[in-house]
Amino acid sequence: MTMKKAAALAFVAVFAGVAIQATVAQAATAVIKSDFESGADGWGGRGNPDALETVAVSGEEKHGGAASLKVSDRKTTWHGPVRVLGDELKSGAVYDVSAWIKYVDGPAVASFTASAEFDGKSGSRAYRNLSSANVPKGEWTKIEAVLTVPDDKDLDKILVYFETRYKADNQITPDDTVDFYLDDVLVVKRTKVIAIQEDLPSLREVLAGKFDLGTAVSPELLDAYNPHRRLITKHFGALVAGNAMKPDALQPKEGEFTFAAADKIADFGEKTGMRVRGHTLVWHNQIPAWFFTDPEDPTKPASKAQLLAREEKHIKTVVEHFQGRVESWDVVNEVIDDTGKLRDDAGGSKWLGIAGKEYIEKAFIWAHEADPKAQLVINDYNLESNPAKRQATYELVKELLAKKIPVHAVGLQMHISINYPRIEEIRKTIELFASLGVKVLVTEMDVSIYESESAPYMAPSTDILLAQADRYRDLFAVFKEAAAKGVLDIVVLWGSADDDTWLDDFPVAGRKNAPLLFDRDLQAKPAYWAIADL
Ligand code: XIL
């Protein structure tokens, strides 16, 4: 064991006592327990009356007992079994959802999702994907998810349902609408009270005068009941929306802007004196299909003029809306592919093919016109680990600057892992971009405990957590250096605690990860101590 590890372990031992006091466990109560041995137990189909899938108890397959619930005649990915969650809907109540799924005909593997629908008294409908699991053909597979009741006075009813991975109706193949069986569904209301450790040093204070530490959030984490809210205000000095400011969230239909969820984050930042970053204006993911199609005939692509006009309107409306509340924007996200070329159709982006490289330049110009004070950032992943991509991004920024395009900073996403890339590569990357005279930001950092995509699920052992702490310590030392040189003034983590990380489902659906500073119960991990100790 290294000295560093021994020191971190000592901290863990000292503070374990605090962690235990902070969480009070009581018995949990099951609110749904459906084994389908004596009927459908309130489960039905989600489809509209005119396209109803068939949901019925069947003896063909069973996880336990003699029957399961069979769903057939599905026409779309969201057709599947649904049931109202009983019980009172206390805001902040947490439910653990689990179920077994199997299908016998179809692709070798299919991805299933456990989701929730929130119905408002006013008629509103909101949907949340809770978690997904890869189900191999012919094998009963467990899917597990956590459902938290939002803080919403209008809330009338919550429904729990299961579906296959979303695809637009015009892209559906028979693989997306396989018949499937559901069994042994369990929804348990958690009665464990999660409280944060109030007596820990605040990271916000520890890092004061060096750089600000930020975190990605979803709006419900900021609800008054939610313990994340306290964790975030105690330790973090900056916020970014994990999803709520992406094009599909802000302009789902052409011309219809929906700002409520994103406003909640921006307002919270303003109220609490946290810096707020905007993510992201232009991206090839999480952008509605209408951007790229002909308004007269959606089977045809948009023209260059149409796409650029939509780009301008989106950027200007959004940046103006958040002016004064959002200080920095990821203007373009992931525009270079992994081979170092501008991302084109083969790389999943329709921007380049329709509009040419101009869409990148125009994005910065329009954002600058909308808010001349905002910091404008080009953001990407693997810049530290992929030399071709790094060099191409360097050349692109250099070229934009030569053309006097207002690019102010390079954002390093830094979705990295415990052993990769080397610290030296990270330092070199920061220095390379700084040499262009732009700032460098760390925009989405998390430190996966896995060495590769093929590594199987593991519960994080003490050794792993200590290695992760070493890694965070080394990374923060590099950031401190860059901050001292005036190159970097913010490091944003893609989440705050391990109960809320996109890496639980990426790049492997259902493989739980533990990449952040606090654990699933919001208690400090060794990685926290590595930073608190800086
Ligand atoms: C992720 C979100 O965290 C997920 O909730 C969502 O399902 C997919 O997108 N790079 C980015 C972020 O720029 O926008 C991505 O966020 C993570 C990778």
Coordinates of C-alpha atoms and ligand atoms in Angstrom, one line a residue:
M1 CA 0.0 0.0 0.0
T2 CA 1.3 3.4 -0.9
M3 CA 1.5 6.2 1.7
K4 CA -1.2 8.1 -0.1
K5 CA -3.5 5.0 0.1
A6 CA -2.8 4.6 3.7
A7 CA -3.6 8.2 4.4
A8 CA -6.9 8.0 2.5
L9 CA -7.8 4.8 4.3
A10 CA -7.2 6.5 7.7
F11 CA -9.7 9.2 6.6
V12 CA -12.2 6.7 5.6
A13 CA -11.9 4.9 9.0
V14 CA -12.3 8.1 10.9
F15 CA -15.3 9.2 9.0
A16 CA -17.1 5.9 8.7
G17 CA -18.7 6.7 12.1
V18 CA -20.2 9.9 10.7
A19 CA -21.6 8.0 7.7
I20 CA -23.4 5.5 9.8
Q21 CA -25.0 8.1 12.0
A22 CA -26.2 10.1 9.0
T23 CA -28.3 7.3 7.5
V24 CA -31.1 5.8 9.5
A25 CA -32.4 2.5 8.1
Q26 CA -35.9 1.3 8.7
A27 CA -38.0 -1.5 7.1
A28 CA -39.0 -1.0 3.5
T29 CA -42.6 -1.6 2.3
A30 CA -43.6 -3.2 -1.0
V31 CA -46.2 -1.2 -2.9
I32 CA -46.3 -3.4 -6.0
K33 CA -45.6 -7.1 -5.9
S34 CA -46.8 -8.8 -9.1
D35 CA -46.0 -12.4 -9.8
F36 CA -48.9 -12.9 -12.2
E37 CA -49.9 -16.2 -10.6
S38 CA -53.5 -15.0 -10.1
G39 CA -54.2 -12.4 -12.8
A40 CA -52.7 -9.3 -14.3
D41 CA -52.7 -7.4 -11.0
G42 CA -53.6 -4.1 -12.5
W43 CA -51.1 -4.2 -15.4
G44 CA -52.4 -3.2 -18.8
G45 CA -51.0 -1.9 -22.1
R46 CA -49.7 1.6 -22.8
G47 CA -50.9 1.9 -26.4
N48 CA -53.7 4.2 -27.6
P49 CA -57.1 2.6 -27.9
D50 CA -56.6 2.5 -31.7
A51 CA -53.3 0.7 -31.6
L52 CA -53.5 -1.4 -28.5
E53 CA -50.8 -4.1 -27.8
T54 CA -52.0 -7.3 -26.1
V55 CA -51.1 -7.7 -22.4
A56 CA -52.3 -11.0 -20.8
V57 CA -51.2 -13.5 -18.3
S58 CA -49.5 -16.5 -20.0
G59 CA -48.2 -19.9 -19.0
E60 CA -45.7 -20.0 -21.9
E61 CA -42.8 -18.6 -19.8
K62 CA -42.4 -18.0 -16.1
H63 CA -39.6 -16.7 -13.9
G64 CA -41.2 -18.3 -10.9
G65 CA -44.4 -20.1 -10.3
A66 CA -46.5 -21.0 -13.3
A67 CA -47.2 -17.8 -15.2
S68 CA -45.9 -14.4 -16.3
L69 CA -47.3 -11.4 -18.1
K70 CA -47.0 -11.5 -21.9
V71 CA -46.9 -8.4 -24.1
S72 CA -47.5 -9.0 -27.8
D73 CA -48.7 -7.1 -30.9
R74 CA -46.4 -4.2 -30.1
K75 CA -46.3 -1.5 -32.8
T76 CA -43.8 0.9 -31.3
T77 CA -40.9 0.9 -28.8
W78 CA -43.0 2.4 -26.0
H79 CA -45.8 -0.2 -26.2
G80 CA -45.5 -2.3 -23.0
P81 CA -47.0 -3.1 -19.7
V82 CA -48.0 -0.2 -17.4
R83 CA -49.4 0.1 -13.9
V84 CA -50.4 2.9 -11.6
L85 CA -48.1 3.2 -8.6
G86 CA -50.4 3.1 -5.6
D87 CA -49.7 4.8 -2.3
E88 CA -49.6 8.5 -1.5
L89 CA -47.3 10.5 -3.8
K90 CA -45.1 12.2 -1.2
S91 CA -42.6 14.4 -2.9
G92 CA -39.1 13.0 -2.3
A93 CA -40.3 9.5 -1.6
V94 CA -38.0 7.0 -3.2
Y95 CA -39.1 3.7 -4.7
D96 CA -36.8 0.8 -5.8
V97 CA -38.2 -0.9 -8.8
S98 CA -37.2 -4.3 -10.0
A99 CA -38.6 -6.8 -12.5
W100 CA -37.6 -9.8 -14.7
I101 CA -37.9 -9.7 -18.4
K102 CA -37.5 -12.3 -21.1
Y103 CA -38.2 -12.6 -24.8
V104 CA -37.8 -15.7 -27.0
D105 CA -38.0 -14.4 -30.6
G106 CA -35.9 -11.5 -32.0
P107 CA -32.4 -10.2 -31.9
A108 CA -29.6 -11.8 -29.9
V109 CA -29.8 -8.9 -27.3
A110 CA -32.4 -6.2 -26.8
S111 CA -32.3 -3.2 -24.5
F112 CA -35.3 -2.7 -22.2
T113 CA -36.0 0.3 -20.1
A114 CA -37.9 0.8 -16.9
S115 CA -39.7 4.2 -17.1
A116 CA -42.2 6.3 -15.2
E117 CA -44.9 8.7 -16.4
F118 CA -45.9 11.6 -14.2
D119 CA -49.5 12.8 -14.9
G120 CA -50.5 16.3 -13.6
K121 CA -53.9 17.4 -12.5
S122 CA -53.8 20.0 -15.2
G123 CA -53.4 17.3 -17.8
S124 CA -49.6 17.5 -18.2
R125 CA -47.6 14.3 -18.9
A126 CA -43.9 13.9 -18.2
Y127 CA -41.9 10.8 -18.9
R128 CA -38.7 9.7 -17.3
N129 CA -36.5 6.7 -18.3
L130 CA -35.3 5.3 -15.0
S131 CA -32.8 2.7 -16.2
S132 CA -32.1 0.2 -18.9
A133 CA -30.8 -3.4 -19.1
N134 CA -29.4 -5.5 -22.0
V135 CA -31.5 -8.6 -22.1
P136 CA -30.0 -11.6 -24.0
K137 CA -32.5 -13.6 -26.0
G138 CA -34.1 -16.4 -24.1
E139 CA -32.7 -15.4 -20.7
W140 CA -34.7 -14.0 -17.8
T141 CA -32.9 -10.8 -17.0
K142 CA -33.4 -8.5 -14.0
I143 CA -33.9 -4.8 -14.5
E144 CA -33.5 -2.5 -11.5
A145 CA -34.3 1.2 -11.2
V146 CA -34.9 4.0 -8.7
L147 CA -37.9 6.3 -8.9
T148 CA -38.1 9.5 -6.9
V149 CA -41.3 11.4 -6.6
P150 CA -40.8 14.9 -7.9
D151 CA -41.6 18.1 -6.0
D152 CA -44.7 19.0 -8.0
K153 CA -48.0 20.2 -6.5
D154 CA -49.8 19.5 -9.7
L155 CA -48.8 15.8 -9.6
D156 CA -51.8 13.5 -9.8
K157 CA -50.6 10.1 -10.7
I158 CA -47.4 8.1 -11.3
L159 CA -47.3 5.1 -13.7
V160 CA -44.5 2.6 -13.9
Y161 CA -43.9 0.9 -17.3
F162 CA -41.5 -1.2 -19.3
E163 CA -40.5 -0.6 -22.9
T164 CA -37.8 -1.3 -25.4
R165 CA -35.1 1.3 -26.3
Y166 CA -36.8 4.4 -27.9
K167 CA -36.7 4.7 -31.7
A168 CA -38.7 7.1 -33.8
D169 CA -41.7 5.4 -35.4
N170 CA -40.3 5.7 -38.9
Q171 CA -37.1 3.9 -37.9
I172 CA -38.7 0.9 -36.2
T173 CA -37.8 -2.6 -37.3
P174 CA -39.4 -5.9 -36.0
D175 CA -36.4 -6.2 -33.6
D176 CA -37.7 -3.1 -31.7
T177 CA -41.2 -4.5 -31.1
V178 CA -40.5 -8.0 -29.9
D179 CA -43.1 -9.8 -27.8
F180 CA -41.8 -10.1 -24.2
Y181 CA -42.7 -11.5 -20.8
L182 CA -42.6 -9.7 -17.5
D183 CA -42.5 -11.4 -14.1
D184 CA -41.9 -10.8 -10.4
V185 CA -42.2 -7.0 -10.5
L186 CA -41.4 -5.5 -7.1
V187 CA -41.7 -1.8 -6.2
V188 CA -40.5 -1.1 -2.7
K189 CA -40.8 2.3 -1.0
R190 CA -37.5 3.2 0.6
T191 CA -37.7 4.2 4.2
K192 CA -34.0 4.8 4.6
V193 CA -33.4 8.4 5.2
I194 CA -30.4 9.8 3.4
A195 CA -28.7 12.7 5.0
I196 CA -25.4 14.3 3.9
Q197 CA -22.4 14.6 6.2
E198 CA -22.8 18.2 7.4
D199 CA -19.5 18.2 9.3
L200 CA -17.2 17.6 6.3
P201 CA -15.0 20.4 5.0
S202 CA -16.8 22.1 2.1
L203 CA -14.9 21.5 -1.2
R204 CA -16.1 24.9 -2.3
E205 CA -14.1 26.4 0.5
V206 CA -11.1 24.1 0.2
L207 CA -10.8 25.1 -3.5
A208 CA -11.5 28.8 -3.0
G209 CA -9.0 31.0 -4.8
K210 CA -7.9 28.1 -7.0
F211 CA -10.8 27.2 -9.3
D212 CA -14.5 26.5 -8.9
L213 CA -15.8 23.0 -8.8
G214 CA -19.0 22.4 -10.7
T215 CA -21.5 19.6 -11.1
A216 CA -24.0 18.5 -13.7
V217 CA -27.6 18.4 -12.4
S218 CA -31.1 17.6 -13.4
P219 CA -33.8 19.9 -12.1
E220 CA -35.3 17.5 -9.5
L221 CA -32.0 17.3 -7.6
L222 CA -32.6 20.9 -6.7
D223 CA -36.0 20.3 -5.1
A224 CA -36.2 21.3 -1.5
Y225 CA -36.7 17.7 -0.2
N226 CA -33.8 16.3 -2.2
P227 CA -30.6 15.7 -0.2
H228 CA -28.5 16.3 -3.3
R229 CA -29.5 19.9 -3.1
R230 CA -27.7 20.3 0.2
L231 CA -24.8 18.3 -1.0
I232 CA -24.5 20.5 -4.1
T233 CA -24.8 23.8 -2.3
K234 CA -22.3 22.7 0.4
H235 CA -19.5 21.5 -1.9
F236 CA -20.0 22.9 -5.4
G237 CA -19.6 26.4 -6.8
A238 CA -21.0 25.9 -10.4
L239 CA -23.8 24.1 -12.2
V240 CA -24.5 22.8 -15.6
A241 CA -27.6 21.1 -16.8
G242 CA -26.9 17.4 -17.6
N243 CA -29.7 17.3 -20.2
A244 CA -32.1 20.2 -19.6
M245 CA -30.4 22.7 -21.9
K246 CA -29.9 20.4 -24.9
P247 CA -31.8 21.2 -28.1
D248 CA -34.3 18.4 -27.7
A249 CA -35.1 19.7 -24.2
L250 CA -35.4 23.4 -25.2
Q251 CA -37.0 23.2 -28.6
P252 CA -38.8 19.8 -29.0
K253 CA -41.0 21.1 -31.8
E254 CA -40.0 23.8 -34.2
G255 CA -40.6 27.2 -32.7
E256 CA -41.9 25.9 -29.4
F257 CA -39.4 26.6 -26.7
T258 CA -39.7 24.9 -23.4
F259 CA -37.6 26.6 -20.8
A260 CA -39.2 25.6 -17.4
A261 CA -36.8 22.8 -16.4
A262 CA -33.7 24.7 -17.5
D263 CA -34.9 27.9 -15.9
K264 CA -35.1 26.1 -12.6
I265 CA -31.4 25.3 -12.8
A266 CA -30.4 28.8 -14.0
D267 CA -32.5 30.4 -11.3
F268 CA -31.1 28.2 -8.6
G269 CA -27.6 29.2 -9.6
E270 CA -28.5 32.8 -9.5
K271 CA -30.2 32.5 -6.1
T272 CA -27.3 30.6 -4.5
G273 CA -24.5 32.5 -6.2
M274 CA -23.2 29.5 -8.2
R275 CA -21.8 30.0 -11.6
V276 CA -23.9 28.4 -14.4
R277 CA -22.6 26.9 -17.6
G278 CA -24.8 26.2 -20.6
H279 CA -24.6 22.8 -22.4
T280 CA -25.1 22.7 -25.4
L281 CA -26.2 24.8 -28.3
V282 CA -25.1 22.6 -31.3
W283 CA -24.7 18.9 -31.1
H284 CA -25.5 15.9 -33.2
N285 CA -27.1 14.0 -30.3
Q286 CA -30.3 14.9 -28.3
I287 CA -31.4 17.2 -31.1
P288 CA -34.9 16.7 -32.6
A289 CA -35.1 15.2 -36.1
W290 CA -37.1 18.2 -37.4
F291 CA -33.9 20.4 -37.5
F292 CA -32.6 18.3 -40.4
T293 CA -35.8 17.8 -42.4
D294 CA -37.6 19.7 -45.0
P295 CA -40.5 21.6 -43.3
E296 CA -42.8 20.8 -46.3
D297 CA -41.8 17.1 -46.6
P298 CA -40.2 15.4 -43.6
T299 CA -39.0 12.6 -45.8
K300 CA -36.5 15.0 -47.4
P301 CA -33.5 16.6 -45.8
A302 CA -33.5 20.3 -45.0
S303 CA -31.7 22.6 -47.3
K304 CA -28.5 24.4 -46.1
A305 CA -30.4 27.7 -45.8
Q306 CA -33.2 26.0 -43.7
L307 CA -30.7 24.4 -41.4
L308 CA -28.7 27.5 -40.9
A309 CA -31.8 29.6 -40.2
R310 CA -32.9 27.1 -37.6
E311 CA -29.5 27.1 -36.1
E312 CA -29.5 30.9 -35.8
K313 CA -32.9 31.0 -34.3
H314 CA -32.2 28.3 -31.8
I315 CA -28.9 29.8 -30.7
K316 CA -30.2 33.4 -30.5
T317 CA -33.4 32.5 -28.6
V318 CA -31.6 30.3 -26.1
V319 CA -28.6 32.5 -25.4
E320 CA -30.8 35.6 -25.1
H321 CA -33.1 33.8 -22.8
F322 CA -30.3 32.9 -20.4
Q323 CA -28.3 36.1 -20.8
G324 CA -27.0 37.3 -17.4
R325 CA -27.7 33.9 -15.8
V326 CA -25.5 31.6 -17.9
E327 CA -21.9 32.8 -18.1
S328 CA -20.4 30.2 -20.5
W329 CA -21.8 28.2 -23.3
D330 CA -20.7 24.9 -25.0
V331 CA -21.4 26.3 -28.4
V332 CA -20.5 23.3 -30.4
N333 CA -20.1 19.8 -28.9
E334 CA -18.1 16.9 -30.4
V335 CA -17.7 18.3 -33.9
I336 CA -14.4 16.4 -34.5
D337 CA -14.7 12.6 -34.8
D338 CA -12.4 10.0 -33.4
T339 CA -10.2 9.9 -36.5
G340 CA -9.6 13.7 -36.4
K341 CA -12.0 14.6 -39.3
L342 CA -14.9 17.0 -38.9
R343 CA -17.8 14.8 -37.8
D344 CA -20.0 13.8 -40.8
D345 CA -22.9 11.5 -41.5
A346 CA -20.7 8.4 -40.9
G347 CA -20.0 9.9 -37.4
G348 CA -23.7 10.4 -36.8
S349 CA -24.0 14.1 -37.5
K350 CA -26.1 15.7 -40.2
W351 CA -24.8 19.2 -39.6
L352 CA -21.7 19.0 -41.8
G353 CA -23.3 17.2 -44.8
I354 CA -26.1 19.7 -45.0
A355 CA -24.5 23.0 -43.9
G356 CA -20.8 22.5 -44.5
K357 CA -18.2 23.7 -42.0
E358 CA -19.9 27.1 -41.9
Y359 CA -22.3 25.8 -39.2
I360 CA -19.4 25.8 -36.7
E361 CA -18.3 29.4 -37.4
K362 CA -21.8 30.7 -37.5
A363 CA -22.6 29.1 -34.2
F364 CA -20.0 31.2 -32.4
I365 CA -20.9 34.4 -34.3
W366 CA -24.6 34.1 -33.5
A367 CA -23.9 33.2 -29.8
H368 CA -21.7 36.2 -29.5
E369 CA -24.3 38.5 -31.1
A370 CA -26.9 37.2 -28.6
D371 CA -24.7 37.7 -25.5
P372 CA -21.4 39.5 -26.1
K373 CA -20.4 38.8 -22.5
A374 CA -20.8 35.0 -22.5
Q375 CA -17.7 32.8 -22.7
L376 CA -17.9 30.6 -25.8
V377 CA -16.5 27.1 -25.7
I378 CA -15.8 24.3 -28.2
N379 CA -16.3 21.1 -26.2
D380 CA -15.2 17.5 -26.9
Y381 CA -14.2 14.2 -25.4
N382 CA -11.0 12.1 -25.6
L383 CA -8.9 15.2 -26.4
E384 CA -6.4 14.0 -23.8
S385 CA -6.2 10.5 -25.0
N386 CA -6.6 10.7 -28.8
P387 CA -3.7 12.6 -30.4
A388 CA -5.3 12.8 -33.9
K389 CA -8.5 14.3 -32.4
R390 CA -6.5 16.7 -30.2
Q391 CA -4.4 17.9 -33.1
A392 CA -7.4 18.4 -35.3
T393 CA -9.2 20.4 -32.6
Y394 CA -6.1 22.5 -32.2
E395 CA -5.9 23.2 -35.9
L396 CA -9.7 24.0 -36.0
V397 CA -9.5 26.4 -33.0
K398 CA -6.4 28.1 -34.6
E399 CA -8.2 28.5 -37.9
L400 CA -11.3 30.0 -36.2
L401 CA -9.2 32.4 -34.2
A402 CA -7.3 33.5 -37.4
K403 CA -10.7 34.3 -38.9
K404 CA -11.6 36.3 -35.8
I405 CA -14.4 33.9 -34.8
P406 CA -15.2 34.5 -31.1
V407 CA -13.9 31.2 -29.6
H408 CA -12.9 31.8 -26.0
A409 CA -12.1 28.4 -24.6
V410 CA -11.7 24.7 -25.2
G411 CA -13.8 22.4 -23.0
L412 CA -12.2 19.0 -22.1
Q413 CA -15.1 16.7 -21.2
M414 CA -12.8 14.3 -19.5
H415 CA -14.9 11.2 -19.3
I416 CA -11.8 9.2 -18.2
S417 CA -11.1 6.2 -16.2
I418 CA -9.1 5.2 -13.2
N419 CA -6.1 4.2 -15.2
Y420 CA -6.3 6.1 -18.4
P421 CA -5.2 8.5 -19.9
R422 CA -1.8 9.3 -18.3
I423 CA -1.6 12.4 -16.2
E424 CA 1.2 13.7 -18.5
E425 CA -1.1 13.5 -21.5
I426 CA -3.7 15.6 -19.7
R427 CA -1.1 18.2 -18.7
K428 CA 0.2 18.3 -22.2
T429 CA -3.3 18.7 -23.6
I430 CA -4.1 21.7 -21.4
E431 CA -0.8 23.3 -22.3
L432 CA -1.4 22.8 -26.0
F433 CA -4.7 24.6 -26.1
A434 CA -3.5 27.3 -23.7
S435 CA -0.7 28.0 -26.2
L436 CA -3.4 29.3 -28.6
G437 CA -4.3 32.0 -26.0
V438 CA -7.7 30.5 -25.2
K439 CA -8.8 29.2 -21.7
V440 CA -9.2 25.6 -20.9
L441 CA -12.2 24.2 -19.0
V442 CA -12.9 20.8 -17.6
T443 CA -16.5 20.4 -18.5
E444 CA -17.8 16.9 -17.7
M445 CA -15.3 14.9 -15.7
D446 CA -16.0 11.5 -14.2
V447 CA -13.5 8.8 -13.4
S448 CA -14.9 5.4 -14.3
I449 CA -13.8 2.4 -12.2
Y450 CA -13.6 0.2 -15.3
E451 CA -10.6 -0.3 -17.5
S452 CA -12.6 -1.0 -20.6
E453 CA -16.0 -1.5 -22.1
S454 CA -15.7 -5.3 -21.8
A455 CA -14.9 -5.2 -18.1
P456 CA -17.7 -6.9 -16.2
Y457 CA -19.7 -5.2 -13.4
M458 CA -17.9 -5.1 -10.1
A459 CA -18.9 -3.6 -6.8
P460 CA -16.2 -1.0 -6.1
S461 CA -13.7 -2.5 -3.6
T462 CA -11.7 -0.5 -1.1
D463 CA -8.6 -0.9 -3.3
I464 CA -10.5 0.5 -6.3
L465 CA -11.8 3.4 -4.3
L466 CA -8.4 4.3 -3.1
A467 CA -6.9 4.0 -6.6
Q468 CA -9.7 6.4 -7.7
A469 CA -8.8 8.7 -4.9
D470 CA -5.1 8.8 -6.0
R471 CA -6.3 9.5 -9.5
Y472 CA -8.5 12.5 -8.4
R473 CA -5.6 13.8 -6.3
D474 CA -3.2 13.7 -9.3
L475 CA -5.8 15.3 -11.6
F476 CA -6.6 18.1 -9.2
A477 CA -2.9 18.8 -8.8
V478 CA -2.7 19.3 -12.6
F479 CA -5.8 21.6 -12.5
K480 CA -4.3 23.6 -9.7
E481 CA -1.2 24.2 -11.7
A482 CA -3.2 25.3 -14.7
A483 CA -5.3 27.5 -12.5
A484 CA -2.2 29.2 -11.1
K485 CA -1.1 30.0 -14.6
G486 CA -4.4 31.6 -15.3
V487 CA -5.4 29.0 -17.9
L488 CA -8.3 27.3 -16.1
D489 CA -10.8 28.5 -13.5
I490 CA -13.5 25.8 -13.4
V491 CA -13.7 22.0 -13.2
V492 CA -17.1 20.5 -13.7
L493 CA -17.9 16.9 -12.7
W494 CA -20.7 15.1 -14.5
G495 CA -22.7 14.6 -11.4
S496 CA -22.1 14.8 -7.6
A497 CA -22.9 11.3 -6.2
D498 CA -22.7 7.8 -7.6
D499 CA -26.5 7.4 -7.4
D500 CA -26.8 9.8 -10.3
T501 CA -24.3 9.0 -13.0
W502 CA -24.8 8.4 -16.8
L503 CA -22.0 5.8 -16.6
D504 CA -24.5 3.4 -14.9
D505 CA -25.9 3.0 -18.4
F506 CA -23.0 4.0 -20.7
P507 CA -21.1 2.5 -22.5
V508 CA -22.7 -0.7 -21.1
A509 CA -26.4 -0.6 -20.3
G510 CA -27.0 -1.6 -16.7
R511 CA -23.3 -1.9 -15.6
K512 CA -23.3 0.2 -12.5
N513 CA -20.3 2.5 -12.1
A514 CA -19.0 4.7 -9.2
P515 CA -17.1 7.6 -10.9
L516 CA -17.8 10.6 -8.5
L517 CA -16.8 12.0 -5.2
F518 CA -19.8 10.8 -3.1
D519 CA -21.3 7.3 -2.9
R520 CA -24.9 6.2 -3.6
D521 CA -25.9 7.3 -0.2
L522 CA -24.3 10.7 -0.7
Q523 CA -21.4 9.9 1.7
A524 CA -17.9 11.0 1.1
K525 CA -15.7 8.5 -0.8
P526 CA -11.9 8.4 -0.6
A527 CA -11.9 10.5 -3.8
Y528 CA -13.6 13.3 -1.8
W529 CA -10.8 13.1 0.8
A530 CA -8.1 13.3 -1.8
I531 CA -9.5 16.7 -2.8
A532 CA -10.4 17.9 0.6
D533 CA -6.9 17.2 1.6
L534 CA -5.4 19.1 -1.3
Ligands
XIL1 C1 -25.4 12.5 -21.2 C2 -26.3 12.6 -20.1 O1 -25.6 12.6 -18.9 C3 -27.3 11.5 -20.1 O2 -28.3 11.6 -19.1 C4 -28.0 11.4 -21.5 O3 -28.8 10.2 -21.5 C5 -27.0 11.3 -22.6 O4 -26.1 12.4 -22.5 N1 -21.0 14.0 -23.5 C6 -21.8 15.1 -23.4 C7 -23.0 15.0 -22.5 O5 -21.5 16.1 -24.0 O6 -24.1 15.8 -23.0 C8 -23.5 13.6 -22.3 O7 -24.5 13.6 -21.3 C9 -22.3 12.7 -21.9 C10 -21.3 12.7 -23.0

